[in-house]
Amino acid sequence: MEKVLAHSLFSDFDISLFVSGKHFRLYEKFGAHLISVDGLTGTYFSVWAPNAQAVHLIADFNDWNKVSHPLNRRLDSSGIWEGFIPGVGKGEVYKFLIKGFGGEELEKGDPYAKRWEHPPKTASIVWDNDFKWKDKTWMNKRAKLNALNKPMSVYEVHLGSWQRDPTEPDRVLTYIEIANSLVPYVLDMGFTHVEFMPVMEYPYFPSWGYQITGYFAASSRHGTPQELMYLINELHKNNIAVIMDWVPSHFPGDAHGLYHFDGTHLYEHSDMRKGFHPDWKSYIFNYDRNEVRSFLISNAIYWLDKFHIDGLRVDAVASMLYFDFSRQPGEAATNEYGGSENLGATQFLKELNVAVYRDFEGVHTIAEESSTYPGVTRPVHNGGLGFGMKWMMGWMNDTLKYFKNDPINRRYHHYQLTFSITYAFSENFMLPFSHDEVVHGKSSMIYKMPGDEWQKFANLRVLYAYMFTQPGTKLLFMGNEFAQTHEWDFKNSLDWHLLEHAPHRGMQKTVRAINKLYTSEPALYEHSFSPEGFEWINADDARHSIYIYIRKGKKAKDTLIVILNLTPVYRENYRVGLPFKAKWKEIFNTDAKEFFGSGKHNKQALLPEKEACHNRDYSIVLNVPPLAATILKQEK
């Protein structure tokens, strides 16, 4: 095998874009690339290490010799080391040996590697992105189906614990095995999207994927990058969109990762008030550095480009926006104007969203953002951060607080459920019941509910109906759809055996029916982010803990009336004011016996009467089932 030959994939224009923070396809240049040079096949390697004294390639092919294959430093000021090695092919295991700024030897994985060894091994692997995609039909219609005025019901999945092989419970399933069971399940349940918790390579399984070392590599725990592509391809063939959790907020301090990469604080901020996260004991990217912004935005673009991802849920945005996030007074840095806002991070997020929405039709970025930062989903050209959606954390917290109350006391907390409408249209909100709500002693969703077994399940059914009939898109964590009883345990499969029991089957049927209702009734999604799609009929019946509201689509005939009874008391002959004179019929009821309810229905058409109610000229009288949601629609 020949030694390292001088070769470069970088043009002067590439370098100019990179050092100015404007190169968003760095994965085409950095890392390991299988190419031919002057008739010789091999691999081109490149890495950014501006403060290194030397960089050598150590690998299986050279028996991890520390001196035999030195990379060449570019003569410009880019800090890039590179070279072409003939004969090195796909599957070669390698690292960069970096002689750092202070002379220390650092063995680092490739930040741009397309594949890594299975943890606890930590080396990179020469690989490619070759895959024969068969999702052209989906990609051609994605912009229409994934639009903001279409239904978005997201099933959040942790690939390592959704299911396990019952004969080998300690083994996580492969991407292929997951595809074979997850795709038909999501299709049957009626979810429109899946969201994968991070699938980039990460060393520590209990981090759930949120401590990433291989930003450009699919986790080897489940197979090859091509097998992840197969999973995504199968979802797309069934018109199911794929959202991926993405973590540009922090990274771990593992010796083979990004931390102290060339003997200096290269990717992280050197000021640990800005560069270290006290909660997660991890390191925060230096968003002020042009090359770091290029790295991160290139990574986002990579997953959209090479893996056909339809959306990125951006983790921990609030921690990026503020220097004082989770820090005690006096412990936080400030910006150049003395404020707590991380101006580099806000600029990075704006550039990210501009690039994503410019280059990829029909995709979305979604901010997991818990602060009151204004304009998160406002376009950048209008002064916002440019996200497509934002998790509605305030709604989630208020809703769960309310539902934990014994129904006899809910009258005293009535406005916890009405308050969110006062700000529901200030952003494009997604309503989440995510993995974060069923771990760390918070209990499972079913055990947040008060009462006996029947009441717990009735409460959860009406909670989901309330969620899906409120403005905004929806996200439900795996297991919530059948009332998983244990808190989520990343080490084990969901408790699928619970579906042997009627209450859990009823819950699963409820969610399946709610998804069908949500995706088939335009009033529930056409105005998800606009006040014209929502109107209260009665928000003030605290005495009975009853809420009545209208959901409206573009056409009057699609109008729905939603009635929530959040006590276990059956209300007969309850009068409801009408949005307009018409006959109404019950189209959905969470108290149905097939859902494990008591079967209190309004079977007959509900005729309008010329009797004023709720400040409306016409009204109907109906029976309101206990701890249930009743949904009415105009009868044709």
mmCIF file of N, CA and C in Angstrom, residues 15-119:
data_model
loop_
_atom_site.group_PDB
_atom_site.id
_atom_site.type_symbol
_atom_site.label_atom_id
_atom_site.label_comp_id
_atom_site.label_asym_id
_atom_site.label_seq_id
_atom_site.Cartn_x
_atom_site.Cartn_y
_atom_site.Cartn_z
ATOM 1 N N ILE A 15 -13.255 26.563 0.858
ATOM 2 C CA ILE A 15 -12.548 27.070 2.036
ATOM 3 C C ILE A 15 -13.126 28.413 2.464
ATOM 4 N N SER A 16 -13.390 29.262 1.494
ATOM 5 C CA SER A 16 -13.960 30.576 1.807
ATOM 6 C C SER A 16 -15.297 30.436 2.499
ATOM 7 N N LEU A 17 -16.148 29.536 2.007
ATOM 8 C CA LEU A 17 -17.453 29.313 2.636
ATOM 9 C C LEU A 17 -17.294 28.719 4.038
ATOM 10 N N PHE A 18 -16.400 27.769 4.176
ATOM 11 C CA PHE A 18 -16.206 27.093 5.461
ATOM 12 C C PHE A 18 -15.775 28.071 6.545
ATOM 13 N N VAL A 19 -14.759 28.858 6.277
ATOM 14 C CA VAL A 19 -14.221 29.744 7.317
ATOM 15 C C VAL A 19 -15.139 30.931 7.592
ATOM 16 N N SER A 20 -16.088 31.181 6.679
ATOM 17 C CA SER A 20 -17.048 32.259 6.913
ATOM 18 C C SER A 20 -18.359 31.743 7.499
ATOM 19 N N GLY A 21 -18.432 30.412 7.743
ATOM 20 C CA GLY A 21 -19.629 29.831 8.344
ATOM 21 C C GLY A 21 -20.776 29.642 7.384
ATOM 22 N N LYS A 22 -20.500 29.555 6.088
ATOM 23 C CA LYS A 22 -21.560 29.495 5.090
ATOM 24 C C LYS A 22 -21.542 28.221 4.248
ATOM 25 N N HIS A 23 -20.687 27.257 4.594
ATOM 26 C CA HIS A 23 -20.636 25.998 3.842
ATOM 27 C C HIS A 23 -21.516 24.983 4.555
ATOM 28 N N PHE A 24 -22.647 24.614 3.909
ATOM 29 C CA PHE A 24 -23.628 23.762 4.568
ATOM 30 C C PHE A 24 -23.683 22.355 3.972
ATOM 31 N N ARG A 25 -22.664 21.982 3.197
ATOM 32 C CA ARG A 25 -22.578 20.617 2.670
ATOM 33 C C ARG A 25 -21.167 20.083 2.919
ATOM 34 N N LEU A 26 -20.680 20.304 4.112
ATOM 35 C CA LEU A 26 -19.318 19.894 4.433
ATOM 36 C C LEU A 26 -19.139 18.382 4.413
ATOM 37 N N TYR A 27 -20.234 17.635 4.543
ATOM 38 C CA TYR A 27 -20.132 16.178 4.504
ATOM 39 C C TYR A 27 -19.670 15.675 3.136
ATOM 40 N N GLU A 28 -19.745 16.524 2.126
ATOM 41 C CA GLU A 28 -19.229 16.151 0.803
ATOM 42 C C GLU A 28 -17.722 16.338 0.702
ATOM 43 N N LYS A 29 -17.129 16.971 1.722
ATOM 44 C CA LYS A 29 -15.705 17.296 1.685
ATOM 45 C C LYS A 29 -14.923 16.637 2.831
ATOM 46 N N PHE A 30 -15.406 16.853 4.056
ATOM 47 C CA PHE A 30 -14.709 16.309 5.224
ATOM 48 C C PHE A 30 -15.014 14.827 5.407
ATOM 49 N N GLY A 31 -14.179 14.169 6.215
ATOM 50 C CA GLY A 31 -14.406 12.773 6.556
ATOM 51 C C GLY A 31 -13.632 11.834 5.655
ATOM 52 N N ALA A 32 -14.221 10.666 5.411
ATOM 53 C CA ALA A 32 -13.601 9.638 4.576
ATOM 54 C C ALA A 32 -14.443 9.451 3.322
ATOM 55 N N HIS A 33 -13.818 9.536 2.152
ATOM 56 C CA HIS A 33 -14.531 9.438 0.875
ATOM 57 C C HIS A 33 -13.842 8.434 -0.038
ATOM 58 N N LEU A 34 -14.608 7.474 -0.516
ATOM 59 C CA LEU A 34 -14.102 6.468 -1.440
ATOM 60 C C LEU A 34 -14.031 7.079 -2.834
ATOM 61 N N ILE A 35 -12.811 7.248 -3.352
ATOM 62 C CA ILE A 35 -12.625 7.908 -4.653
ATOM 63 C C ILE A 35 -11.502 7.227 -5.416
ATOM 64 N N SER A 36 -11.300 7.674 -6.646
ATOM 65 C CA SER A 36 -10.149 7.239 -7.456
ATOM 66 C C SER A 36 -9.320 8.471 -7.823
ATOM 67 N N VAL A 37 -8.019 8.319 -7.750
ATOM 68 C CA VAL A 37 -7.105 9.401 -8.099
ATOM 69 C C VAL A 37 -6.044 8.828 -9.044
ATOM 70 N N ASP A 38 -6.008 9.370 -10.242
ATOM 71 C CA ASP A 38 -5.022 8.916 -11.239
ATOM 72 C C ASP A 38 -5.061 7.398 -11.429
ATOM 73 N N GLY A 39 -6.280 6.857 -11.472
ATOM 74 C CA GLY A 39 -6.450 5.427 -11.703
ATOM 75 C C GLY A 39 -6.307 4.568 -10.469
ATOM 76 N N LEU A 40 -5.991 5.162 -9.338
ATOM 77 C CA LEU A 40 -5.848 4.413 -8.094
ATOM 78 C C LEU A 40 -7.112 4.564 -7.255
ATOM 79 N N THR A 41 -7.684 3.463 -6.796
ATOM 80 C CA THR A 41 -8.845 3.529 -5.897
ATOM 81 C C THR A 41 -8.358 3.549 -4.450
ATOM 82 N N GLY A 42 -9.058 4.271 -3.626
ATOM 83 C CA GLY A 42 -8.677 4.377 -2.226
ATOM 84 C C GLY A 42 -9.620 5.306 -1.483
ATOM 85 N N THR A 43 -9.131 5.877 -0.419
ATOM 86 C CA THR A 43 -9.966 6.741 0.417
ATOM 87 C C THR A 43 -9.247 8.054 0.691
ATOM 88 N N TYR A 44 -9.982 9.131 0.498
ATOM 89 C CA TYR A 44 -9.508 10.464 0.847
ATOM 90 C C TYR A 44 -9.995 10.788 2.257
ATOM 91 N N PHE A 45 -9.087 11.262 3.105
ATOM 92 C CA PHE A 45 -9.410 11.622 4.481
ATOM 93 C C PHE A 45 -9.143 13.113 4.698
ATOM 94 N N SER A 46 -10.006 13.760 5.473
ATOM 95 C CA SER A 46 -9.728 15.150 5.856
ATOM 96 C C SER A 46 -10.376 15.434 7.202
ATOM 97 N N VAL A 47 -9.740 16.332 7.954
ATOM 98 C CA VAL A 47 -10.218 16.671 9.289
ATOM 99 C C VAL A 47 -9.811 18.108 9.611
ATOM 100 N N TRP A 48 -10.636 18.772 10.380
ATOM 101 C CA TRP A 48 -10.342 20.147 10.812
ATOM 102 C C TRP A 48 -9.699 20.099 12.187
ATOM 103 N N ALA A 49 -8.458 20.521 12.282
ATOM 104 C CA ALA A 49 -7.718 20.546 13.545
ATOM 105 C C ALA A 49 -6.691 21.667 13.478
ATOM 106 N N PRO A 50 -7.145 22.917 13.508
ATOM 107 C CA PRO A 50 -6.255 24.061 13.222
ATOM 108 C C PRO A 50 -5.125 24.254 14.212
ATOM 109 N N ASN A 51 -5.304 23.760 15.442
ATOM 110 C CA ASN A 51 -4.268 23.977 16.459
ATOM 111 C C ASN A 51 -3.394 22.751 16.685
ATOM 112 N N ALA A 52 -3.559 21.725 15.843
ATOM 113 C CA ALA A 52 -2.756 20.507 15.978
ATOM 114 C C ALA A 52 -1.353 20.726 15.430
ATOM 115 N N GLN A 53 -0.388 20.045 16.040
ATOM 116 C CA GLN A 53 0.985 20.072 15.526
ATOM 117 C C GLN A 53 1.178 19.058 14.397
ATOM 118 N N ALA A 54 0.410 17.962 14.467
ATOM 119 C CA ALA A 54 0.470 16.937 13.423
ATOM 120 C C ALA A 54 -0.789 16.082 13.528
ATOM 121 N N VAL A 55 -1.169 15.451 12.400
ATOM 122 C CA VAL A 55 -2.307 14.530 12.373
ATOM 123 C C VAL A 55 -1.894 13.308 11.572
ATOM 124 N N HIS A 56 -2.057 12.139 12.164
ATOM 125 C CA HIS A 56 -1.777 10.880 11.482
ATOM 126 C C HIS A 56 -3.047 10.033 11.429
ATOM 127 N N LEU A 57 -3.145 9.220 10.391
ATOM 128 C CA LEU A 57 -4.230 8.255 10.312
ATOM 129 C C LEU A 57 -3.741 6.950 10.925
ATOM 130 N N ILE A 58 -4.480 6.462 11.904
ATOM 131 C CA ILE A 58 -4.196 5.154 12.495
ATOM 132 C C ILE A 58 -5.387 4.255 12.200
ATOM 133 N N ALA A 59 -5.099 2.997 11.808
ATOM 134 C CA ALA A 59 -6.169 2.153 11.298
ATOM 135 C C ALA A 59 -5.762 0.697 11.336
ATOM 136 N N ASP A 60 -6.748 -0.151 11.041
ATOM 137 C CA ASP A 60 -6.450 -1.572 10.948
ATOM 138 C C ASP A 60 -5.407 -1.839 9.872
ATOM 139 N N PHE A 61 -5.522 -1.125 8.740
ATOM 140 C CA PHE A 61 -4.649 -1.461 7.604
ATOM 141 C C PHE A 61 -3.174 -1.184 7.898
ATOM 142 N N ASN A 62 -2.883 -0.263 8.836
ATOM 143 C CA ASN A 62 -1.473 -0.014 9.158
ATOM 144 C C ASN A 62 -1.122 -0.454 10.579
ATOM 145 N N ASP A 63 -1.968 -1.370 11.102
ATOM 146 C CA ASP A 63 -1.736 -1.921 12.444
ATOM 147 C C ASP A 63 -1.649 -0.810 13.497
ATOM 148 N N TRP A 64 -2.380 0.269 13.268
ATOM 149 C CA TRP A 64 -2.490 1.391 14.205
ATOM 150 C C TRP A 64 -1.120 2.025 14.480
ATOM 151 N N ASN A 65 -0.344 2.038 13.394
ATOM 152 C CA ASN A 65 0.973 2.657 13.458
ATOM 153 C C ASN A 65 0.821 4.177 13.569
ATOM 154 N N LYS A 66 1.482 4.762 14.542
ATOM 155 C CA LYS A 66 1.266 6.172 14.848
ATOM 156 C C LYS A 66 2.047 7.134 13.954
ATOM 157 N N VAL A 67 2.921 6.623 13.118
ATOM 158 C CA VAL A 67 3.762 7.534 12.330
ATOM 159 C C VAL A 67 3.736 7.250 10.829
ATOM 160 N N SER A 68 3.160 6.129 10.419
ATOM 161 C CA SER A 68 3.316 5.709 9.019
ATOM 162 C C SER A 68 2.484 6.508 8.033
ATOM 163 N N HIS A 69 1.373 7.112 8.472
ATOM 164 C CA HIS A 69 0.480 7.772 7.524
ATOM 165 C C HIS A 69 0.096 9.172 8.022
ATOM 166 N N PRO A 70 1.047 10.119 7.879
ATOM 167 C CA PRO A 70 0.745 11.501 8.278
ATOM 168 C C PRO A 70 -0.117 12.201 7.227
ATOM 169 N N LEU A 71 -1.118 12.934 7.670
ATOM 170 C CA LEU A 71 -1.907 13.752 6.751
ATOM 171 C C LEU A 71 -1.196 15.076 6.498
ATOM 172 N N ASN A 72 -1.524 15.701 5.375
ATOM 173 C CA ASN A 72 -0.877 16.945 4.963
ATOM 174 C C ASN A 72 -1.708 18.144 5.412
ATOM 175 N N ARG A 73 -1.060 19.105 6.007
ATOM 176 C CA ARG A 73 -1.758 20.322 6.376
ATOM 177 C C ARG A 73 -1.849 21.242 5.161
ATOM 178 N N ARG A 74 -3.066 21.757 4.923
ATOM 179 C CA ARG A 74 -3.210 22.709 3.819
ATOM 180 C C ARG A 74 -2.352 23.940 4.066
ATOM 181 N N LEU A 75 -1.891 24.543 2.991
ATOM 182 C CA LEU A 75 -1.001 25.688 3.106
ATOM 183 C C LEU A 75 -1.744 26.980 3.446
ATOM 184 N N ASP A 76 -3.079 26.942 3.363
ATOM 185 C CA ASP A 76 -3.849 28.131 3.737
ATOM 186 C C ASP A 76 -4.079 28.129 5.253
ATOM 187 N N SER A 77 -4.908 29.016 5.717
ATOM 188 C CA SER A 77 -5.132 29.147 7.158
ATOM 189 C C SER A 77 -6.383 28.418 7.628
ATOM 190 N N SER A 78 -6.892 27.471 6.836
ATOM 191 C CA SER A 78 -8.159 26.803 7.165
ATOM 192 C C SER A 78 -8.031 25.835 8.328
ATOM 193 N N GLY A 79 -6.829 25.315 8.585
ATOM 194 C CA GLY A 79 -6.660 24.331 9.652
ATOM 195 C C GLY A 79 -7.062 22.931 9.258
ATOM 196 N N ILE A 80 -7.127 22.654 7.964
ATOM 197 C CA ILE A 80 -7.558 21.347 7.462
ATOM 198 C C ILE A 80 -6.346 20.471 7.169
ATOM 199 N N TRP A 81 -6.422 19.217 7.607
ATOM 200 C CA TRP A 81 -5.422 18.186 7.304
ATOM 201 C C TRP A 81 -6.088 17.162 6.396
ATOM 202 N N GLU A 82 -5.335 16.680 5.379
ATOM 203 C CA GLU A 82 -5.973 15.835 4.380
ATOM 204 C C GLU A 82 -4.949 14.954 3.670
ATOM 205 N N GLY A 83 -5.478 14.005 2.908
ATOM 206 C CA GLY A 83 -4.619 13.150 2.093
ATOM 207 C C GLY A 83 -5.391 11.974 1.529
ATOM 208 N N PHE A 84 -4.862 11.399 0.449
ATOM 209 C CA PHE A 84 -5.474 10.251 -0.215
ATOM 210 C C PHE A 84 -4.585 9.031 0.005
ATOM 211 N N ILE A 85 -5.210 7.915 0.437
ATOM 212 C CA ILE A 85 -4.444 6.682 0.688
ATOM 213 C C ILE A 85 -4.974 5.600 -0.237
ATOM 214 N N PRO A 86 -4.217 5.205 -1.243
ATOM 215 C CA PRO A 86 -4.653 4.154 -2.170
ATOM 216 C C PRO A 86 -4.857 2.828 -1.442
ATOM 217 N N GLY A 87 -5.812 2.060 -1.930
ATOM 218 C CA GLY A 87 -6.020 0.716 -1.414
ATOM 219 C C GLY A 87 -6.894 0.622 -0.183
ATOM 220 N N VAL A 88 -7.200 1.738 0.451
ATOM 221 C CA VAL A 88 -8.085 1.706 1.631
ATOM 222 C C VAL A 88 -9.528 1.719 1.145
ATOM 223 N N GLY A 89 -10.287 0.723 1.545
ATOM 224 C CA GLY A 89 -11.640 0.572 1.023
ATOM 225 C C GLY A 89 -12.721 0.632 2.078
ATOM 226 N N LYS A 90 -13.934 0.386 1.635
ATOM 227 C CA LYS A 90 -15.107 0.410 2.504
ATOM 228 C C LYS A 90 -14.958 -0.625 3.608
ATOM 229 N N GLY A 91 -15.291 -0.220 4.821
ATOM 230 C CA GLY A 91 -15.206 -1.111 5.967
ATOM 231 C C GLY A 91 -13.946 -0.954 6.786
ATOM 232 N N GLU A 92 -12.992 -0.144 6.296
ATOM 233 C CA GLU A 92 -11.750 0.058 7.048
ATOM 234 C C GLU A 92 -12.042 0.802 8.342
ATOM 235 N N VAL A 93 -11.475 0.335 9.438
ATOM 236 C CA VAL A 93 -11.660 0.942 10.759
ATOM 237 C C VAL A 93 -10.492 1.882 11.023
ATOM 238 N N TYR A 94 -10.793 3.120 11.478
ATOM 239 C CA TYR A 94 -9.726 4.115 11.597
ATOM 240 C C TYR A 94 -10.054 5.148 12.671
ATOM 241 N N LYS A 95 -9.009 5.899 13.047
ATOM 242 C CA LYS A 95 -9.122 7.099 13.877
ATOM 243 C C LYS A 95 -8.080 8.111 13.398
ATOM 244 N N PHE A 96 -8.228 9.333 13.879
ATOM 245 C CA PHE A 96 -7.188 10.338 13.687
ATOM 246 C C PHE A 96 -6.350 10.421 14.961
ATOM 247 N N LEU A 97 -5.035 10.289 14.805
ATOM 248 C CA LEU A 97 -4.129 10.529 15.928
ATOM 249 C C LEU A 97 -3.652 11.977 15.819
ATOM 250 N N ILE A 98 -4.060 12.783 16.769
ATOM 251 C CA ILE A 98 -3.771 14.212 16.711
ATOM 252 C C ILE A 98 -2.750 14.568 17.781
ATOM 253 N N LYS A 99 -1.645 15.152 17.354
ATOM 254 C CA LYS A 99 -0.704 15.736 18.301
ATOM 255 C C LYS A 99 -1.205 17.147 18.584
ATOM 256 N N GLY A 100 -1.718 17.310 19.797
ATOM 257 C CA GLY A 100 -2.446 18.516 20.106
ATOM 258 C C GLY A 100 -1.575 19.737 20.298
ATOM 259 N N PHE A 101 -2.252 20.834 20.576
ATOM 260 C CA PHE A 101 -1.591 22.129 20.727
ATOM 261 C C PHE A 101 -0.487 22.078 21.774
ATOM 262 N N GLY A 102 -0.749 21.328 22.846
ATOM 263 C CA GLY A 102 0.240 21.240 23.916
ATOM 264 C C GLY A 102 1.151 20.039 23.806
ATOM 265 N N GLY A 103 1.080 19.326 22.685
ATOM 266 C CA GLY A 103 1.946 18.175 22.462
ATOM 267 C C GLY A 103 1.336 16.845 22.863
ATOM 268 N N GLU A 104 0.128 16.856 23.454
ATOM 269 C CA GLU A 104 -0.498 15.605 23.868
ATOM 270 C C GLU A 104 -0.995 14.817 22.660
ATOM 271 N N GLU A 105 -1.064 13.486 22.809
ATOM 272 C CA GLU A 105 -1.582 12.626 21.750
ATOM 273 C C GLU A 105 -3.057 12.346 22.011
ATOM 274 N N LEU A 106 -3.875 12.628 21.028
ATOM 275 C CA LEU A 106 -5.317 12.446 21.142
ATOM 276 C C LEU A 106 -5.795 11.514 20.032
ATOM 277 N N GLU A 107 -6.446 10.427 20.403
ATOM 278 C CA GLU A 107 -7.024 9.512 19.410
ATOM 279 C C GLU A 107 -8.497 9.861 19.241
ATOM 280 N N LYS A 108 -8.837 10.412 18.097
ATOM 281 C CA LYS A 108 -10.171 10.932 17.869
ATOM 282 C C LYS A 108 -10.884 10.192 16.736
ATOM 283 N N GLY A 109 -12.169 9.958 16.955
ATOM 284 C CA GLY A 109 -13.006 9.496 15.860
ATOM 285 C C GLY A 109 -13.214 10.617 14.861
ATOM 286 N N ASP A 110 -13.651 10.250 13.689
ATOM 287 C CA ASP A 110 -13.874 11.223 12.618
ATOM 288 C C ASP A 110 -15.208 11.939 12.855
ATOM 289 N N PRO A 111 -15.202 13.260 13.044
ATOM 290 C CA PRO A 111 -16.468 13.972 13.272
ATOM 291 C C PRO A 111 -17.471 13.804 12.132
ATOM 292 N N TYR A 112 -16.983 13.507 10.926
ATOM 293 C CA TYR A 112 -17.864 13.365 9.761
ATOM 294 C C TYR A 112 -18.030 11.900 9.327
ATOM 295 N N ALA A 113 -17.613 10.958 10.153
ATOM 296 C CA ALA A 113 -17.696 9.547 9.772
ATOM 297 C C ALA A 113 -19.145 9.143 9.507
ATOM 298 N N LYS A 114 -19.356 8.370 8.463
ATOM 299 C CA LYS A 114 -20.693 7.897 8.118
ATOM 300 C C LYS A 114 -21.083 6.651 8.907
ATOM 301 N N ARG A 115 -20.085 6.019 9.512
ATOM 302 C CA ARG A 115 -20.383 4.838 10.322
ATOM 303 C C ARG A 115 -19.336 4.722 11.416
ATOM 304 N N TRP A 116 -19.755 4.219 12.577
ATOM 305 C CA TRP A 116 -18.860 3.993 13.710
ATOM 306 C C TRP A 116 -18.956 2.543 14.159
ATOM 307 N N GLU A 117 -17.948 2.138 14.903
ATOM 308 C CA GLU A 117 -17.994 0.810 15.515
ATOM 309 C C GLU A 117 -19.123 0.752 16.547
ATOM 310 N N HIS A 118 -19.542 -0.473 16.814
ATOM 311 C CA HIS A 118 -20.575 -0.685 17.828
ATOM 312 C C HIS A 118 -19.995 -0.383 19.208
ATOM 313 N N PRO A 119 -20.646 0.495 19.982
ATOM 314 C CA PRO A 119 -20.151 0.775 21.334
ATOM 315 C C PRO A 119 -20.065 -0.519 22.150
#
